[in-house]
PDB file of C-alpha atoms in Angstrom:
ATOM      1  CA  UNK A 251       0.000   0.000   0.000  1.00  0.00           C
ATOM      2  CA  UNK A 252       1.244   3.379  -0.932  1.00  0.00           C
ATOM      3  CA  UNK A 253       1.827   6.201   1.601  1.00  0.00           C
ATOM      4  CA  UNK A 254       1.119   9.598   1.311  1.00  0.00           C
ATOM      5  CA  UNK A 255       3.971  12.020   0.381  1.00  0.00           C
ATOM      6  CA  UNK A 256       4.065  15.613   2.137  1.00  0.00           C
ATOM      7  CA  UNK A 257       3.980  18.208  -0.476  1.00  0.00           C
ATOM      8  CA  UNK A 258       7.697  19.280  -1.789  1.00  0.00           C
ATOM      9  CA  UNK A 259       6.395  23.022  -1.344  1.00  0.00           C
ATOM     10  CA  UNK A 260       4.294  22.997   1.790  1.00  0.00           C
ATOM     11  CA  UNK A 261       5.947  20.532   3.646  1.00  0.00           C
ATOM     12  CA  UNK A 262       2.368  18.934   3.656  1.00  0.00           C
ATOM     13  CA  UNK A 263       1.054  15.856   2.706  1.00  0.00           C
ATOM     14  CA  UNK A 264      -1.633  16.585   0.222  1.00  0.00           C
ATOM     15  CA  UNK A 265      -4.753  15.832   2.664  1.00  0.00           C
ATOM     16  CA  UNK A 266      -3.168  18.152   4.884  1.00  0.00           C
ATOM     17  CA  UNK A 267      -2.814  20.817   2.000  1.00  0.00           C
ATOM     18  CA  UNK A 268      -6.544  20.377   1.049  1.00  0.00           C
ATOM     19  CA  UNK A 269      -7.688  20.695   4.801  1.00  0.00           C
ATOM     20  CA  UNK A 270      -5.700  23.916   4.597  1.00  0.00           C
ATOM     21  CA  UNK A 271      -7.302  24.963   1.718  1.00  0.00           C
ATOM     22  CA  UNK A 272     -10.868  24.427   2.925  1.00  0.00           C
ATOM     23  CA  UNK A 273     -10.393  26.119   6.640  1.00  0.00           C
ATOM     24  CA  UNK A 274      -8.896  28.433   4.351  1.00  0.00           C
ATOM     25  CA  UNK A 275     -11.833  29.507   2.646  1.00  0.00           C
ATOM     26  CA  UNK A 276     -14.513  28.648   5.280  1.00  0.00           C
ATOM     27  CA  UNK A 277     -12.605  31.307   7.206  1.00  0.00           C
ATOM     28  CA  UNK A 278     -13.113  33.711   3.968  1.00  0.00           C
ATOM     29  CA  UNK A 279     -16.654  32.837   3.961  1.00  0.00           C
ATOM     30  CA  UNK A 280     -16.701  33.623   7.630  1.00  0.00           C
ATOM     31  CA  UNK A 281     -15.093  36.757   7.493  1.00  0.00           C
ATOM     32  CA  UNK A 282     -17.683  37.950   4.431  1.00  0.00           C
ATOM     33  CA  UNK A 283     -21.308  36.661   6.606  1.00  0.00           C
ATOM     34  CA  UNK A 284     -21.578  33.886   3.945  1.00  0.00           C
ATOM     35  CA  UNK A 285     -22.241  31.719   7.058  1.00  0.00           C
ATOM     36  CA  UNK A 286     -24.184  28.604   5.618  1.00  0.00           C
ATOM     37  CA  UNK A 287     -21.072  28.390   3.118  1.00  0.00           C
ATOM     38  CA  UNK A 288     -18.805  28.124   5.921  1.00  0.00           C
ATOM     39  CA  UNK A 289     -20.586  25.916   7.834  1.00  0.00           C
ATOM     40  CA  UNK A 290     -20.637  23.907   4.690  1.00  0.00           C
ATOM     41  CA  UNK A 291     -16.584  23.775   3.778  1.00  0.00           C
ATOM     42  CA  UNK A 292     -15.792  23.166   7.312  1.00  0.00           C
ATOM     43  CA  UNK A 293     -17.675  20.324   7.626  1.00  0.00           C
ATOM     44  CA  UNK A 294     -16.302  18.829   4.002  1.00  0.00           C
ATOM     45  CA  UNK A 295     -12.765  19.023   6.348  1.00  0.00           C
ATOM     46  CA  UNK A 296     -14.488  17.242   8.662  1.00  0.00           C
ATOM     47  CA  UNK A 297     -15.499  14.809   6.321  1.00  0.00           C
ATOM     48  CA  UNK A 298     -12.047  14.333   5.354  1.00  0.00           C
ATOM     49  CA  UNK A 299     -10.314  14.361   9.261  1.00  0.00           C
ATOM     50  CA  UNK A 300     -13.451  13.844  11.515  1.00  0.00           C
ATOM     51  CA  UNK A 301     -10.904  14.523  14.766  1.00  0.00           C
ATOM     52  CA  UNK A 302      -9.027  17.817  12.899  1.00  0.00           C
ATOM     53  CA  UNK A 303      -8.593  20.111  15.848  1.00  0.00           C
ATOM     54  CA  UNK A 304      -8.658  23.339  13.921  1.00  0.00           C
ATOM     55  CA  UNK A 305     -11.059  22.718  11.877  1.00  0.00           C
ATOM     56  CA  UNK A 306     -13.505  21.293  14.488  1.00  0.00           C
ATOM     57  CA  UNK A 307     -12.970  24.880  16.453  1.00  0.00           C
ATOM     58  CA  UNK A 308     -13.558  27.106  13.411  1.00  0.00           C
ATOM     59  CA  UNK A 309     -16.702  25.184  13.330  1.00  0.00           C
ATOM     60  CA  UNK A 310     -17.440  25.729  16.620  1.00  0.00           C
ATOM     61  CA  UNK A 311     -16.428  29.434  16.551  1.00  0.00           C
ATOM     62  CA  UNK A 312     -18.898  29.719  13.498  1.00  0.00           C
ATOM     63  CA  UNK A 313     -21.562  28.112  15.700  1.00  0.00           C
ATOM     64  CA  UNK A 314     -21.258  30.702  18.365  1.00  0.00           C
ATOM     65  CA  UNK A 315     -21.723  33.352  15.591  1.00  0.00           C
ATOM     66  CA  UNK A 316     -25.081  31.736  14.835  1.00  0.00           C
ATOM     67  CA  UNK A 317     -25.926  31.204  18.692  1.00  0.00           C
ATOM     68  CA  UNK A 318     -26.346  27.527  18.384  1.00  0.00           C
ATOM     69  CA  UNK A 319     -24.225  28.170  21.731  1.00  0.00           C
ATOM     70  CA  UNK A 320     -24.294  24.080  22.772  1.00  0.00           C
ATOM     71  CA  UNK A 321     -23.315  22.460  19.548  1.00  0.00           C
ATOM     72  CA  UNK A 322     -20.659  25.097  19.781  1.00  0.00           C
ATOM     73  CA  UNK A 323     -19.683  24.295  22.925  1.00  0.00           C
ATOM     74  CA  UNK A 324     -19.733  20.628  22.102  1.00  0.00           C
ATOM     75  CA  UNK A 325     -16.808  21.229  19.048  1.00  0.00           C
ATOM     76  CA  UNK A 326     -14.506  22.961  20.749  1.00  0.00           C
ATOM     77  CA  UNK A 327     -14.837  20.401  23.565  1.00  0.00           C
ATOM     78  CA  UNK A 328     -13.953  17.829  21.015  1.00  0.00           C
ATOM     79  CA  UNK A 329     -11.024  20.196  19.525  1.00  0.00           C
ATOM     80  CA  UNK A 330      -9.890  20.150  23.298  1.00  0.00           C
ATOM     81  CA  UNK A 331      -9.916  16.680  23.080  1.00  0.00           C
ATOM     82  CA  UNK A 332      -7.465  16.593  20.300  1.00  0.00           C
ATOM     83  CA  UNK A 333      -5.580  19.482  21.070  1.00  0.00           C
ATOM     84  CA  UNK A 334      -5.707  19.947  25.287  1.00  0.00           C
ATOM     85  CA  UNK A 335      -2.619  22.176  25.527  1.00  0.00           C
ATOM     86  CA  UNK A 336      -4.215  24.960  23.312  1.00  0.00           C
ATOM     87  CA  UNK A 337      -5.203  27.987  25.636  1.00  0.00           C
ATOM     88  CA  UNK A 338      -6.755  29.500  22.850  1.00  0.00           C
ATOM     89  CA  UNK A 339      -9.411  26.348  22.673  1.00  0.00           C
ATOM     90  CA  UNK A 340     -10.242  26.742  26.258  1.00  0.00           C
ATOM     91  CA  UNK A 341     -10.631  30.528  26.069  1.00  0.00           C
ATOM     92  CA  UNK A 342     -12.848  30.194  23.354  1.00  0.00           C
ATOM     93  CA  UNK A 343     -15.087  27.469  24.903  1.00  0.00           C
ATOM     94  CA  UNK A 344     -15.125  29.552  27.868  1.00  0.00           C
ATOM     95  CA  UNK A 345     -16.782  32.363  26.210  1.00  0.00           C
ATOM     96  CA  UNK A 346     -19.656  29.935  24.744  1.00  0.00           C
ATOM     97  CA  UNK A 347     -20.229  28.392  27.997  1.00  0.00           C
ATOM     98  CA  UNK A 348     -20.226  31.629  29.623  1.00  0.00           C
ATOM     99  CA  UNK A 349     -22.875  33.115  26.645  1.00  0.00           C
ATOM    100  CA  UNK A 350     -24.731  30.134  27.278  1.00  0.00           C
ATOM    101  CA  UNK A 351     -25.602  30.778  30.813  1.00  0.00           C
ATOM    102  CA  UNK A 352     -23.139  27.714  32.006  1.00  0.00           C
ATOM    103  CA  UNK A 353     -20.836  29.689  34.067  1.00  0.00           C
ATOM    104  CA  UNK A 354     -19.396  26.639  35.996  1.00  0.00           C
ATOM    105  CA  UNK A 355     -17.826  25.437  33.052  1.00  0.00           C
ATOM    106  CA  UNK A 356     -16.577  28.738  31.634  1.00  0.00           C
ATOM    107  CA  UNK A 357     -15.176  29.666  34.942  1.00  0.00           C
ATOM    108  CA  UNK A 358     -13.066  26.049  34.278  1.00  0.00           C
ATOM    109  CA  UNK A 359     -12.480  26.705  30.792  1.00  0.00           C
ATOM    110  CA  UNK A 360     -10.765  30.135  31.801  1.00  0.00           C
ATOM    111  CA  UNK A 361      -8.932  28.601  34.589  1.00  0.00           C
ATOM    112  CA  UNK A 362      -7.642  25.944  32.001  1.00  0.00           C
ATOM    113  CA  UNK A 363      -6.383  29.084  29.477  1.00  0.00           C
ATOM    114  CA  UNK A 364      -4.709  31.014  32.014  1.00  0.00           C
ATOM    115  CA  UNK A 365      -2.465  27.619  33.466  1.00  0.00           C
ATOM    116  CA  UNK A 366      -1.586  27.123  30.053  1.00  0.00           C
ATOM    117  CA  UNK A 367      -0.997  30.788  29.081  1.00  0.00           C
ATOM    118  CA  UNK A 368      -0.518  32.691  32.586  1.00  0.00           C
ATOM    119  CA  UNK A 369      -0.480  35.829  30.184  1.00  0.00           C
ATOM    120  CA  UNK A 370      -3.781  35.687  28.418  1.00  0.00           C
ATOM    121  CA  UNK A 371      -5.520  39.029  29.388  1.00  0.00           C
ATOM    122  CA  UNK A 372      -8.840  38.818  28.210  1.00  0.00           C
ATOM    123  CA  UNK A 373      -8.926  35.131  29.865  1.00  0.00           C
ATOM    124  CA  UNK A 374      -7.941  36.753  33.397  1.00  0.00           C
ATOM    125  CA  UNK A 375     -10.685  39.768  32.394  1.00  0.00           C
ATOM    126  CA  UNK A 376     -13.800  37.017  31.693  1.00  0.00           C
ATOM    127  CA  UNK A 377     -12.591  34.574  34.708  1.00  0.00           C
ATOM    128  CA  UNK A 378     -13.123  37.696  37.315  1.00  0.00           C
ATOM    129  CA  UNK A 379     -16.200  38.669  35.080  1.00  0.00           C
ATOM    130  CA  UNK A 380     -17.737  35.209  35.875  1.00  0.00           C
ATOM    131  CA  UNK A 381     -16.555  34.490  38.907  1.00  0.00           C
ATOM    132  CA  UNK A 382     -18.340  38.264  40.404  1.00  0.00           C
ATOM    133  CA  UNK A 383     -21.429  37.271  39.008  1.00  0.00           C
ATOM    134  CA  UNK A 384     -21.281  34.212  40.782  1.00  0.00           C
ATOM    135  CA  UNK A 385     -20.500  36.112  43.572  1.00  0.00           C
ATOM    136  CA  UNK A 386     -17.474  34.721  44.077  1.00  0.00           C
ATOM    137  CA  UNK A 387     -15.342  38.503  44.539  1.00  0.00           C
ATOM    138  CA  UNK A 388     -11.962  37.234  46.310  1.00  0.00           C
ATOM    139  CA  UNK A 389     -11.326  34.968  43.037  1.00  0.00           C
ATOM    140  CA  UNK A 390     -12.613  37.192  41.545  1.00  0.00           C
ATOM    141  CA  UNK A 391     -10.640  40.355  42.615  1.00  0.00           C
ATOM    142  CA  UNK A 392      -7.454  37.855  42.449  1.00  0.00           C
ATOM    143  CA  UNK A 393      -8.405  37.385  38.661  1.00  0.00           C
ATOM    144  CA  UNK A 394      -8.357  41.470  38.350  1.00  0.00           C
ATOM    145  CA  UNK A 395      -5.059  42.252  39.552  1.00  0.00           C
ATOM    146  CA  UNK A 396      -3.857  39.550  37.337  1.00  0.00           C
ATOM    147  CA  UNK A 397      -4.965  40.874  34.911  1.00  0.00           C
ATOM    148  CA  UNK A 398      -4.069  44.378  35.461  1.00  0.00           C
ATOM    149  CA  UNK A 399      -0.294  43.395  36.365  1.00  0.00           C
ATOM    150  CA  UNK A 400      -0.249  42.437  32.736  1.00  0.00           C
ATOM    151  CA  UNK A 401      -1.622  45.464  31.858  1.00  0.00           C
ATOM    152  CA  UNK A 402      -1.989  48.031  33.771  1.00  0.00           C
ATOM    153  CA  UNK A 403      -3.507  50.575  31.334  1.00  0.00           C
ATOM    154  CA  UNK A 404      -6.698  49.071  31.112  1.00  0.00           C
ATOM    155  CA  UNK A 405      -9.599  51.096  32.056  1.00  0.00           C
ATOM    156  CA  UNK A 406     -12.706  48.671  31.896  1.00  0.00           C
ATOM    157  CA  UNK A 407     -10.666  46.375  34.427  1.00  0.00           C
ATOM    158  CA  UNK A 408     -10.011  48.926  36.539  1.00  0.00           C
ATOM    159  CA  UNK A 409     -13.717  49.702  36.727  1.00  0.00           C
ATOM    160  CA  UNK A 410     -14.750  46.105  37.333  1.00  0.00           C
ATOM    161  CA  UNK A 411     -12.132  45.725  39.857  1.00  0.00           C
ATOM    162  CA  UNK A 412     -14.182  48.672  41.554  1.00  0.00           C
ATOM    163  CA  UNK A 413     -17.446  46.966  41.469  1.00  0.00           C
ATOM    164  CA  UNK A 414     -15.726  44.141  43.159  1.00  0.00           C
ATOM    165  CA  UNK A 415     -14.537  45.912  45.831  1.00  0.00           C
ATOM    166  CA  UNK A 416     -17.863  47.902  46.110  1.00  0.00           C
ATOM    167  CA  UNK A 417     -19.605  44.400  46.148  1.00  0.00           C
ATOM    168  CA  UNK A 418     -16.922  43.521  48.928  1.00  0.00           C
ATOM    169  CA  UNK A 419     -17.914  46.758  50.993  1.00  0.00           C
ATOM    170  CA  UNK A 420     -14.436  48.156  50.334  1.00  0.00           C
ATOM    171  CA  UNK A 421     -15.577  51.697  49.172  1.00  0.00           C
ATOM    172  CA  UNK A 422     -12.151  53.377  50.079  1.00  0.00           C
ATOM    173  CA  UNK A 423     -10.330  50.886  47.362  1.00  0.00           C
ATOM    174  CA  UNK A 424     -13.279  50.725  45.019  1.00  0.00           C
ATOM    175  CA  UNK A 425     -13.189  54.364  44.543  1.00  0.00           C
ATOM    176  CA  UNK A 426      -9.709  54.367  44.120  1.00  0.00           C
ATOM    177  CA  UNK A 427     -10.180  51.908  41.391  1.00  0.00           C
ATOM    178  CA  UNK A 428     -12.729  54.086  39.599  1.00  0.00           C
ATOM    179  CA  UNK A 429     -10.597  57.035  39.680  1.00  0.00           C
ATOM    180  CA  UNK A 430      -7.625  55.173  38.371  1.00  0.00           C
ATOM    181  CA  UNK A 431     -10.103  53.701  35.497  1.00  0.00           C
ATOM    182  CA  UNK A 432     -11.338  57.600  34.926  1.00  0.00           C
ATOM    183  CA  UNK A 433      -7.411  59.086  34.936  1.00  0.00           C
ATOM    184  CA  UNK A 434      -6.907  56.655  32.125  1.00  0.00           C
ATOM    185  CA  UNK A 435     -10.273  57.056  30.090  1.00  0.00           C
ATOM    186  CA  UNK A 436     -11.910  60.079  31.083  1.00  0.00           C
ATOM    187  CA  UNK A 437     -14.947  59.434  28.923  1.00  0.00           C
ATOM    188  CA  UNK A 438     -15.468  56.293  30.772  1.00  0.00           C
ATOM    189  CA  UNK A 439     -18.875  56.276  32.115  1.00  0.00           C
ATOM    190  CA  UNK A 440     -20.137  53.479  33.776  1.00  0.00           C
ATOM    191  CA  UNK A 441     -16.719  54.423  36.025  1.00  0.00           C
ATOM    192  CA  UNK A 442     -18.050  57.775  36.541  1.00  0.00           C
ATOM    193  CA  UNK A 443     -21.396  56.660  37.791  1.00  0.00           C
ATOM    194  CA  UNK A 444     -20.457  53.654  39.809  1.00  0.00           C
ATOM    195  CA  UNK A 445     -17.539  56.603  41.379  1.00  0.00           C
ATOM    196  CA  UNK A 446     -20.353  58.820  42.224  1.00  0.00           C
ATOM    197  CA  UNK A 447     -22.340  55.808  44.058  1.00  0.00           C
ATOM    198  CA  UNK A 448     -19.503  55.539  46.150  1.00  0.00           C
ATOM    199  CA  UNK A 449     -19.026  58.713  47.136  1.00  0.00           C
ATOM    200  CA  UNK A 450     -22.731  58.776  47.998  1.00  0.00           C
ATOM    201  CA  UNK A 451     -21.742  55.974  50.180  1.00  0.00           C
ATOM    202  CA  UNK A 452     -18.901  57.707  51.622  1.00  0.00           C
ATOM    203  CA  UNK A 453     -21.670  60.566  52.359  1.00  0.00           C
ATOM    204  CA  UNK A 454     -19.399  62.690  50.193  1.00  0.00           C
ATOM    205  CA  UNK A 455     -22.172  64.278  47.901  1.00  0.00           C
ATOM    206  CA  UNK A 456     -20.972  66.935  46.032  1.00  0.00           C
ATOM    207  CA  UNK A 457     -18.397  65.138  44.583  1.00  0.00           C
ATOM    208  CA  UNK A 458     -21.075  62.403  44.031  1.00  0.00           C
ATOM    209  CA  UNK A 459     -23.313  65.098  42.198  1.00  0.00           C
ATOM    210  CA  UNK A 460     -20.007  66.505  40.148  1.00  0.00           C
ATOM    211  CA  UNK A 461     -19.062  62.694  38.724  1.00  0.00           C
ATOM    212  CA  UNK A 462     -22.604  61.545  37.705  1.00  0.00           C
ATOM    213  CA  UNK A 463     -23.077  65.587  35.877  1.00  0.00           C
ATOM    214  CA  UNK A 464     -19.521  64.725  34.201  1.00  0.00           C
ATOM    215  CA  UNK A 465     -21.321  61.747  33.307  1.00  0.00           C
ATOM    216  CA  UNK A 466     -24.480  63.036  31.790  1.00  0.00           C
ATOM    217  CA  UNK A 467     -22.018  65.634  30.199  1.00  0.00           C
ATOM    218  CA  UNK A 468     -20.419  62.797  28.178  1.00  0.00           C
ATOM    219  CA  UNK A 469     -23.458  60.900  27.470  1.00  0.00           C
ATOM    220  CA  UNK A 470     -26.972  62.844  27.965  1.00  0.00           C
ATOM    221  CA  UNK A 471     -29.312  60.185  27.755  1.00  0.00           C
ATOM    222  CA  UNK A 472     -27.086  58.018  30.348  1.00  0.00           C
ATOM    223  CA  UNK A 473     -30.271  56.537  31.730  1.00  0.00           C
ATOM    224  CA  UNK A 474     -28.568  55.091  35.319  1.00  0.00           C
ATOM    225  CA  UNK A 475     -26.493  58.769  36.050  1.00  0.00           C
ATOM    226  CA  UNK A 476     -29.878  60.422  35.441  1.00  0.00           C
ATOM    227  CA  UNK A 477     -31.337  58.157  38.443  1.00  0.00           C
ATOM    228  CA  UNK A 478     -28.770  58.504  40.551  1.00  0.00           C
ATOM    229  CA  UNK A 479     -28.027  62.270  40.313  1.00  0.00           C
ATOM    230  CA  UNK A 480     -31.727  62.579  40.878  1.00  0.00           C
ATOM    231  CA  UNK A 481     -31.211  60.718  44.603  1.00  0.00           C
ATOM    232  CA  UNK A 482     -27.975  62.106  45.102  1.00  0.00           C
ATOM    233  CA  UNK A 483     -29.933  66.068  44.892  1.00  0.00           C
TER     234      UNK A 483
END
């Protein structure tokens, strides 16, 4: 029986060149909203390599762009299965699971990214995401600073740190976080309203009044700095 020889220009052998070629342009199909072809060349590399990592998590990445959020979650588990060392796998599967309501398992999946690659940001971001809605805020606080040790300049961080601490009951630190999230994106909001919440807390209300007005000032129609300026008067 013959064997199959790699390609002399790709190093490839020729099933592995046509796989190529078909994630290849199921990813340009992707990238154009020409879903249903996609969905149709990925599985034809399936068809050829039923266990092909890559192509079973561009599959599964194209399934989470049509919300079918469980079969997606389902191929990248099996893409994990072939390929368990790829943080990038788990990262993705954690944000299905965590879009699909299962926060158990994307709070594992994110876990399973950041061992593998201790310097994925937006894996440290979603794990403290999760794990504060599950009301889990040391972890979750822990997950932060992680993440902001990699890189400090990150506002939105800095304001979910704050809400963390808030959650916590440790105003003095939480406002400190919102002012640091502020001093590095002074258009930033949600930091300026949850700042003036806790200076209402702090029973400092002027300063309270001033954030959620530099608030409306940025964004008029800001429905939650309308409410809370109106208390805070």
């Amino acid at each position: 029986m013959g064997h199959a020889k790699p390609d002399t220009q790709t190093g490839q052998s020729p099933a592995a060149s046509s796989i190529r070629a078909l994630l290849n342009e199921g990813t340009a199909h992707l990238h154009s909203g020409r879903f249903q072809e996609a969905e149709g060349v990925y599985r034809r590399a399936l068809d050829m390599a039923p266990n092909h990592p890559e192509a079973l998590h561009h599959l599964g990445l194209l399934l989470y762009r049509l919300n079918r959020l469980d079969d997606a979650a389902t191929t990248i588990s099996r893409a994990i299965e072939q390929a368990p060392s790829s943080p990038l796998y788990w990262f993705n599967l954690g944000v299905v699971t965590q879009k699909a309501a299962r926060p158990d398992e994307a709070i594992r999946a994110y876990r399973q990214a950041v061992t593998l690659n201790p310097r994925h940001l937006e894996a440290w971001i979603n794990l403290g995401n999760v794990l504060r809605d599950r009301g889990g805020l040391p972890k979750s606080i822990e997950a932060y600073q992680q993440a902001l040790a990699l890189n400090p300049s990150h506002a939105d961080t800095h304001n979910n740190l704050g809400v963390a601490l808030m959650e916590q009951g440790q105003v003095p630190r939480a406002i400190a976080s919102y002012r640091q999230a502020i001093q590095l994106k002074p258009t930033h909001v949600e930091a300026l309203n949850n700042l003036g919440l806790a200076l209402m807390e702090t029973g400092s209300l002027n300063e309270a009044i001033a954030s959620f007005t530099q608030a409306l000032t940025i964004m008029p129609g800001y429905l939650k700095a309308l409410y809370n300026l109106g208390i805070a008067w």
